[in-house]
Every structure is written in C-alpha cells, then in structure tokens.
mmCIF file of C-alpha atoms in Angstrom:
data_model
loop_
_atom_site.group_PDB
_atom_site.id
_atom_site.type_symbol
_atom_site.label_atom_id
_atom_site.label_comp_id
_atom_site.label_asym_id
_atom_site.label_seq_id
_atom_site.Cartn_x
_atom_site.Cartn_y
_atom_site.Cartn_z
ATOM 1 C CA MET A 112 -13.910 -84.155 9.992
ATOM 2 C CA VAL A 113 -14.602 -84.363 6.197
ATOM 3 C CA ALA A 114 -18.302 -84.358 6.662
ATOM 4 C CA LEU A 115 -18.466 -81.746 8.868
ATOM 5 C CA GLY A 116 -16.253 -79.599 6.308
ATOM 6 C CA ILE A 117 -18.828 -81.284 3.381
ATOM 7 C CA ALA A 118 -21.448 -80.051 4.976
ATOM 8 C CA ALA A 119 -20.363 -76.481 5.640
ATOM 9 C CA VAL A 120 -18.665 -75.699 2.710
ATOM 10 C CA VAL A 121 -22.491 -77.178 0.800
ATOM 11 C CA GLY A 122 -24.184 -75.232 2.618
ATOM 12 C CA ILE A 123 -22.553 -72.166 3.432
ATOM 13 C CA CYS A 124 -22.554 -72.228 -0.948
ATOM 14 C CA LEU A 125 -26.468 -72.814 -0.701
ATOM 15 C CA GLY A 126 -27.755 -70.467 1.694
ATOM 16 C CA LEU A 127 -25.711 -67.355 0.109
ATOM 17 C CA VAL A 128 -26.636 -68.340 -3.115
ATOM 18 C CA ALA A 129 -30.278 -68.116 -1.713
ATOM 19 C CA GLY A 130 -30.494 -65.567 0.334
ATOM 20 C CA TYR A 131 -28.337 -63.370 -2.003
ATOM 21 C CA PHE A 132 -30.656 -64.110 -5.227
ATOM 22 C CA GLY A 133 -33.498 -64.527 -3.415
ATOM 23 C CA LYS A 134 -36.656 -64.916 -5.319
ATOM 24 C CA TRP A 135 -37.425 -68.529 -6.740
ATOM 25 C CA VAL A 136 -33.802 -69.641 -6.507
ATOM 26 C CA TYR A 137 -34.554 -68.907 -2.394
ATOM 27 C CA ALA A 138 -37.990 -71.207 -2.817
ATOM 28 C CA VAL A 139 -36.219 -73.930 -4.947
ATOM 29 C CA ILE A 140 -33.225 -73.609 -2.788
ATOM 30 C CA MET A 141 -34.597 -73.852 0.356
ATOM 31 C CA ARG A 142 -37.885 -76.399 -0.060
ATOM 32 C CA PHE A 143 -34.830 -78.823 -0.480
ATOM 33 C CA VAL A 144 -33.021 -77.860 3.575
ATOM 34 C CA ASP A 145 -36.328 -78.029 3.983
ATOM 35 C CA SER A 146 -37.498 -81.494 2.430
ATOM 36 C CA LEU A 147 -33.867 -83.364 4.607
ATOM 37 C CA MET A 148 -34.995 -81.294 7.476
ATOM 38 C CA CYS A 149 -38.077 -83.509 7.830
ATOM 39 C CA PHE A 150 -36.480 -86.203 8.883
ATOM 40 C CA PRO A 151 -33.896 -86.572 11.685
ATOM 41 C CA MET A 152 -30.555 -86.332 10.915
ATOM 42 C CA ILE A 153 -29.455 -90.057 11.662
ATOM 43 C CA LEU A 154 -32.431 -91.646 10.006
ATOM 44 C CA LEU A 155 -31.187 -88.882 6.487
ATOM 45 C CA ALA A 156 -28.014 -90.461 6.718
ATOM 46 C CA LEU A 157 -28.369 -93.992 7.322
ATOM 47 C CA VAL A 158 -30.747 -93.470 3.912
ATOM 48 C CA ILE A 159 -28.353 -92.078 2.051
ATOM 49 C CA ALA A 160 -25.256 -94.741 3.123
ATOM 50 C CA THR A 161 -27.576 -97.264 1.966
ATOM 51 C CA LEU A 162 -28.702 -95.922 -1.179
ATOM 52 C CA LEU A 163 -24.930 -94.872 -2.002
ATOM 53 C CA GLY A 164 -23.963 -98.368 -1.441
ATOM 54 C CA GLY A 165 -20.699 -99.587 1.523
ATOM 55 C CA GLY A 166 -17.250 -97.939 1.952
ATOM 56 C CA MET A 167 -16.307 -95.078 4.673
ATOM 57 C CA ARG A 168 -15.758 -92.368 1.969
ATOM 58 C CA ASN A 169 -20.411 -92.654 1.259
ATOM 59 C CA VAL A 170 -20.817 -93.035 4.685
ATOM 60 C CA MET A 171 -18.887 -89.219 5.210
ATOM 61 C CA ILE A 172 -20.664 -88.091 2.012
ATOM 62 C CA ALA A 173 -23.870 -89.059 3.542
ATOM 63 C CA LEU A 174 -23.615 -87.473 6.862
ATOM 64 C CA GLY A 175 -22.209 -84.349 4.984
ATOM 65 C CA ILE A 176 -25.407 -84.047 3.052
ATOM 66 C CA ALA A 177 -27.547 -84.334 6.890
ATOM 67 C CA MET A 178 -26.045 -82.477 8.484
ATOM 68 C CA LEU A 179 -26.173 -80.058 5.632
ATOM 69 C CA PRO A 180 -29.655 -78.528 6.795
ATOM 70 C CA ALA A 181 -27.947 -75.883 9.913
ATOM 71 C CA TYR A 182 -25.286 -75.028 7.288
ATOM 72 C CA ALA A 183 -28.003 -73.076 4.694
ATOM 73 C CA ARG A 184 -30.601 -71.452 6.694
ATOM 74 C CA LEU A 185 -27.964 -69.972 8.906
ATOM 75 C CA MET A 186 -26.486 -68.589 6.125
ATOM 76 C CA CYS A 187 -29.374 -68.165 4.061
ATOM 77 C CA GLY A 188 -30.750 -66.067 7.431
ATOM 78 C CA GLN A 189 -27.764 -63.796 7.496
ATOM 79 C CA VAL A 190 -27.706 -63.138 3.762
ATOM 80 C CA LEU A 191 -30.830 -61.732 4.407
ATOM 81 C CA SER A 192 -30.082 -59.337 6.485
ATOM 82 C CA VAL A 193 -26.608 -57.842 5.242
ATOM 83 C CA LYS A 194 -27.408 -57.693 2.179
ATOM 84 C CA GLU A 195 -29.960 -54.888 2.415
ATOM 85 C CA ASN A 196 -26.394 -52.530 4.026
ATOM 86 C CA ASP A 197 -25.062 -49.665 2.285
ATOM 87 C CA TYR A 198 -21.891 -50.705 1.364
ATOM 88 C CA VAL A 199 -23.600 -53.838 -0.802
ATOM 89 C CA LEU A 200 -25.704 -51.211 -2.368
ATOM 90 C CA ALA A 201 -23.194 -49.333 -3.141
ATOM 91 C CA ALA A 202 -20.917 -51.952 -5.115
ATOM 92 C CA ASN A 203 -23.927 -53.429 -7.118
ATOM 93 C CA SER A 204 -24.648 -49.435 -8.146
ATOM 94 C CA GLU A 205 -21.121 -49.611 -9.229
ATOM 95 C CA GLY A 206 -22.002 -52.244 -11.525
ATOM 96 C CA ALA A 207 -19.958 -55.136 -9.174
ATOM 97 C CA GLY A 208 -21.131 -58.781 -10.064
ATOM 98 C CA ASN A 209 -23.257 -61.229 -8.301
ATOM 99 C CA MET A 210 -20.079 -63.068 -7.694
ATOM 100 C CA ARG A 211 -17.463 -59.944 -6.549
ATOM 101 C CA ILE A 212 -20.226 -58.824 -4.302
ATOM 102 C CA MET A 213 -20.878 -62.373 -2.618
ATOM 103 C CA LEU A 214 -17.398 -63.330 -1.940
ATOM 104 C CA LEU A 215 -16.030 -59.731 -1.251
ATOM 105 C CA HIS A 216 -17.866 -57.973 0.343
ATOM 106 C CA ILE A 217 -20.951 -60.487 1.356
ATOM 107 C CA LEU A 218 -19.354 -63.634 3.531
ATOM 108 C CA PRO A 219 -16.500 -61.700 5.492
ATOM 109 C CA THR A 220 -19.450 -60.415 6.795
ATOM 110 C CA VAL A 221 -21.154 -62.976 7.912
ATOM 111 C CA SER A 222 -18.372 -65.142 8.768
ATOM 112 C CA ARG A 223 -17.407 -62.182 11.191
ATOM 113 C CA LEU A 224 -20.992 -62.089 12.409
ATOM 114 C CA SER A 225 -21.413 -65.753 12.963
ATOM 115 C CA SER A 226 -18.223 -65.892 15.016
ATOM 116 C CA CYS A 227 -19.224 -63.426 17.341
#
C-alpha cells in the first residue's frame, strides 16, 4: 500500500506538471519517465533497493519509484487533453495562477475522467 501510494502521488504530480507546462518541462520529465520504463519494473526495483540499502522502508520506496511511470504517463496524457477546455482557458484569462488552475480545475476533472 505504501509503495502504491508513493507511486501514485509522485506520478500524478509529475504528470500534472509535465502536461500543464509542456515544452521543455514536458521533455525533461517524460524523458526521465521513459528512462524508468526502459527497464522491467522488478529489475528496476531491485537495483534501487540495492542502491538504497536494506530495510523495508527502502524496499517500499524502490517499488514506488519502479511503479511511478504508469501514473505519470496516464496523468500527463489526460492533462494534455483537459487543459485545452474552455473553463481552463477562462480561468487563465481571469488571471488565476498556475497552481490554482492545476489543483482546482484540471486535477478534479482528470480524476473524474480516470474513475469512469
């Protein structure tokens, strides 16, 4: 449960930021995610756990990092489609900040779309 929570929180945050800001932020974050995806999940988790050292906490962190790419990719794709909606553009034209738009307009919509 802890590893899944780590993967979900970090992956959703990375995907949200990459999808919203786009350009070089998208390129950097998604290339990092792609580099994590090029290894099998269990191999990546074993390597990270070895680098972090022994202990259950480090194993949970390693598994969370290994499961992160799926959440980041899914979130980024959803944000790329939702950020072009009229209500997001209206909030942007009203002068709402980036964090406000991401947390109050995009994130609830994306979470509703993913649960269907």
